[in-house]
Amino acid sequence: SQQGEEDPQALSIQEGENATMNCSYKTSINNLQWYRQNSGRGLVHLILIRSNEREKHSGRLRVTLDTSKKSSSLLITASRAADTASYFCATAVLTGANNLFFGTGTRLTVIP
Amino acid sequence: ETGVTQSPTHLIKTRGQQVTLRCSSQSGHNTVSWYQQALGQGPQFIFQYYREEENGRGNFPPRFSGLQFPNYSSELNVNALELDDSALYLCASSYWGGETQYFGPGTRLLVL
């Protein structure tokens, strides 16, 4: 079974609006990462937040992490049509190889 | 774009056949991980290779096997293909112990 679950499964917004995606996970983690995937192609790493961090920014991206609730959120501000993609959270656990456990993803559509 | 390449981009096989997928890691990366992504799902960890040995494996049967070569490139082999093996296969490279993995564009496998 997959570690994370994203919510919502799909999101449609107008260009310029903000998009918020949520991720919940099940076990203790080293870090949580967000990836983007265009049309079933390769994954692009967006941002990483460590378990001892609560918030992180990168350009138009803002990620929060609440380890007590085992949840994270990704905020994309001032969205653009080019942001249309699937977004996945992935967790790296404390033991074993540094493999990633992915959620099922949020499909974001930004309407021009 | 990452420096990770995969070949072939698409492949069609019939049930019972065997397939080999290839991955060249980003320059300097010594660890390769493989993931399977079924349609509409998030990627699932298959296994990871470091120093030419398997280092961690997900919930996949032994008919999924791999190799890593001295130049850190890698192969994924799947024997006795089943219809459910139809998926996008992604490889990712990283430094050993590195937090971030860099993904290739994937190989889309269709089993008929």
XYZ file of C-alpha atoms in Angstrom:
224
model
C 0.000 0.000 0.000
C 1.139 3.517 -0.611
C 2.380 5.713 2.153
C 0.598 8.911 1.287
C -2.751 10.107 0.136
C -3.330 13.406 -1.585
C -6.440 15.461 -1.352
C -8.184 16.505 -3.507
C -7.742 13.955 -6.282
C -8.429 16.658 -8.850
C -8.461 20.437 -8.699
C -9.460 22.943 -11.357
C -8.773 26.668 -10.920
C -8.484 29.841 -12.942
C -5.106 31.266 -13.847
C -3.919 33.642 -11.143
C -5.677 31.798 -8.326
C -3.882 29.874 -5.615
C -3.908 26.072 -5.523
C -3.650 24.079 -2.319
C -3.029 20.345 -2.177
C -2.874 18.224 0.929
C -1.030 15.045 1.735
C -1.422 12.633 4.628
C 0.952 9.825 5.508
C 1.075 6.960 7.938
C 4.484 6.432 9.535
C 7.368 8.470 10.915
C 9.423 10.109 8.208
C 12.841 11.615 7.518
C 11.470 14.102 5.046
C 8.576 14.767 2.724
C 8.971 15.815 -0.873
C 6.672 17.133 -3.550
C 7.043 16.142 -7.179
C 5.317 17.241 -10.344
C 4.510 15.065 -13.342
C 3.374 16.274 -16.751
C 1.184 13.939 -18.804
C 2.544 10.640 -17.504
C 6.158 11.542 -18.022
C 9.047 11.716 -15.566
C 8.766 13.272 -12.145
C 10.300 16.647 -11.398
C 11.416 17.376 -7.852
C 9.851 20.562 -6.514
C 10.673 20.924 -2.843
C 11.799 18.931 0.185
C 10.890 19.580 3.810
C 12.590 17.741 6.647
C 10.774 16.296 9.613
C 12.130 19.043 11.919
C 10.897 21.833 9.662
C 7.413 23.307 9.664
C 7.363 25.505 6.590
C 9.448 26.027 3.499
C 9.254 28.342 0.489
C 10.603 28.094 -3.035
C 9.470 30.713 -5.526
C 5.696 30.428 -5.827
C 5.649 27.244 -3.743
C 4.965 27.043 -0.033
C 5.054 23.731 1.801
C 3.991 23.076 5.360
C 4.531 19.973 7.437
C 2.694 18.926 10.596
C 4.315 15.767 11.921
C 1.832 15.490 14.783
C -0.989 15.171 12.250
C 1.176 13.372 9.705
C 0.150 15.812 7.028
C 1.597 18.316 4.594
C 0.240 20.906 2.230
C 1.553 22.399 -0.976
C 0.434 25.888 -1.950
C 1.071 27.214 -5.434
C 0.441 30.936 -5.583
C -0.575 32.940 -8.651
C -1.045 29.789 -10.718
C -0.261 29.669 -14.419
C -1.557 27.452 -17.197
C 1.905 25.853 -17.283
C 1.329 24.594 -13.723
C -1.203 22.098 -15.085
C 0.159 18.710 -14.039
C -0.167 15.961 -11.446
C 1.418 16.643 -8.094
C 2.637 13.895 -5.779
C 3.877 13.924 -2.242
C 6.523 11.377 -1.358
C 7.877 10.416 2.014
C 11.275 9.060 2.922
C 11.099 6.816 5.971
C 13.583 6.440 8.775
C 14.884 2.969 7.985
C 15.934 1.102 4.899
C 17.046 2.363 1.545
C 16.202 5.950 0.795
C 13.288 4.856 -1.316
C 10.304 7.114 -1.606
C 6.693 6.270 -0.851
C 4.344 8.177 -3.120
C 0.730 9.104 -2.746
C -1.870 8.825 -5.462
C -1.474 12.426 -6.591
C -3.577 15.516 -7.233
C -4.385 16.400 -10.815
C -4.263 20.193 -11.120
C -5.786 21.968 -14.092
C -5.187 25.699 -14.441
C -7.587 27.318 -16.876
C -6.150 30.260 -18.829
C 15.557 18.245 -17.291
C 17.520 15.799 -15.207
C 20.497 13.980 -16.654
C 18.749 10.626 -16.254
C 17.923 8.817 -19.476
C 15.842 5.708 -20.069
C 15.367 3.407 -23.024
C 13.243 2.489 -24.763
C 10.527 5.119 -24.405
C 7.732 2.716 -25.324
C 7.509 -1.046 -25.523
C 4.808 -3.573 -26.350
C 5.136 -7.180 -25.217
C 2.854 -10.166 -24.910
C 2.038 -12.060 -21.750
C 4.766 -14.517 -20.744
C 7.568 -12.668 -22.498
C 10.573 -11.084 -20.856
C 11.625 -7.439 -21.014
C 14.738 -5.410 -20.194
C 14.570 -1.708 -19.487
C 17.650 0.505 -19.246
C 18.606 3.565 -17.274
C 21.625 5.844 -17.315
C 22.060 7.795 -14.129
C 22.891 11.455 -13.805
C 26.616 12.170 -13.844
C 28.177 11.524 -10.450
C 25.193 9.654 -9.018
C 25.986 6.180 -7.709
C 22.525 4.961 -6.668
C 19.646 3.948 -8.927
C 16.077 3.252 -7.866
C 13.281 1.807 -9.973
C 9.589 2.556 -9.640
C 6.454 1.220 -11.288
C 3.592 3.612 -11.941
C 0.272 2.122 -12.980
C -2.179 4.329 -14.779
C -3.782 6.826 -12.410
C -1.586 5.813 -9.488
C 1.527 7.098 -7.805
C 4.882 5.409 -8.378
C 5.664 2.321 -6.310
C 9.206 1.446 -5.269
C 10.553 -1.729 -6.888
C 14.172 -1.781 -5.724
C 17.359 0.216 -5.391
C 20.918 -0.522 -6.483
C 24.129 0.752 -4.966
C 27.623 -0.571 -5.637
C 26.131 -3.058 -8.071
C 24.055 -4.725 -5.381
C 20.383 -4.604 -4.549
C 19.842 -2.416 -1.525
C 16.199 -2.456 -0.546
C 13.197 -3.917 -2.331
C 9.524 -3.111 -2.404
C 6.636 -5.540 -2.580
C 7.462 -7.018 -5.990
C 7.957 -10.704 -6.870
C 11.355 -12.186 -7.799
C 10.526 -12.092 -11.496
C 11.428 -8.417 -11.190
C 15.212 -8.274 -11.093
C 17.881 -5.743 -11.800
C 21.506 -5.005 -12.413
C 23.792 -2.091 -11.847
C 26.985 -1.681 -13.829
C 30.324 -0.142 -12.829
C 29.355 3.087 -14.593
C 26.247 3.169 -12.341
C 23.820 2.569 -15.189
C 21.142 0.015 -14.473
C 18.747 -2.490 -15.999
C 15.356 -3.673 -14.876
C 14.366 -7.142 -16.042
C 10.891 -8.549 -15.811
C 10.273 -12.216 -16.611
C 6.998 -13.976 -17.360
C 5.179 -10.737 -18.082
C 1.618 -10.378 -16.840
C -1.078 -8.001 -18.028
C -0.832 -6.082 -14.749
C 2.807 -5.284 -15.500
C 1.567 -2.691 -17.983
C 2.768 0.578 -16.495
C 5.229 3.442 -16.698
C 8.598 2.348 -15.331
C 10.663 5.127 -13.852
C 14.239 5.091 -12.767
C 15.746 7.656 -10.467
C 19.349 8.355 -9.597
C 20.871 9.938 -6.534
C 23.974 10.030 -4.404
C 24.107 7.269 -1.830
C 22.236 8.628 1.186
C 21.079 11.642 -0.797
C 17.635 12.944 0.004
C 16.609 13.906 -3.502
C 16.112 11.516 -6.385
C 16.213 12.642 -9.991
C 13.854 10.858 -12.320
C 14.168 9.863 -15.931
C 11.313 10.252 -18.445
C 10.198 6.666 -18.001
C 9.527 3.662 -20.210
C 5.905 2.897 -20.954
C 5.336 -0.852 -21.124
C 2.177 -2.378 -22.529
C 1.599 -6.094 -22.038
C -1.013 -7.665 -24.324
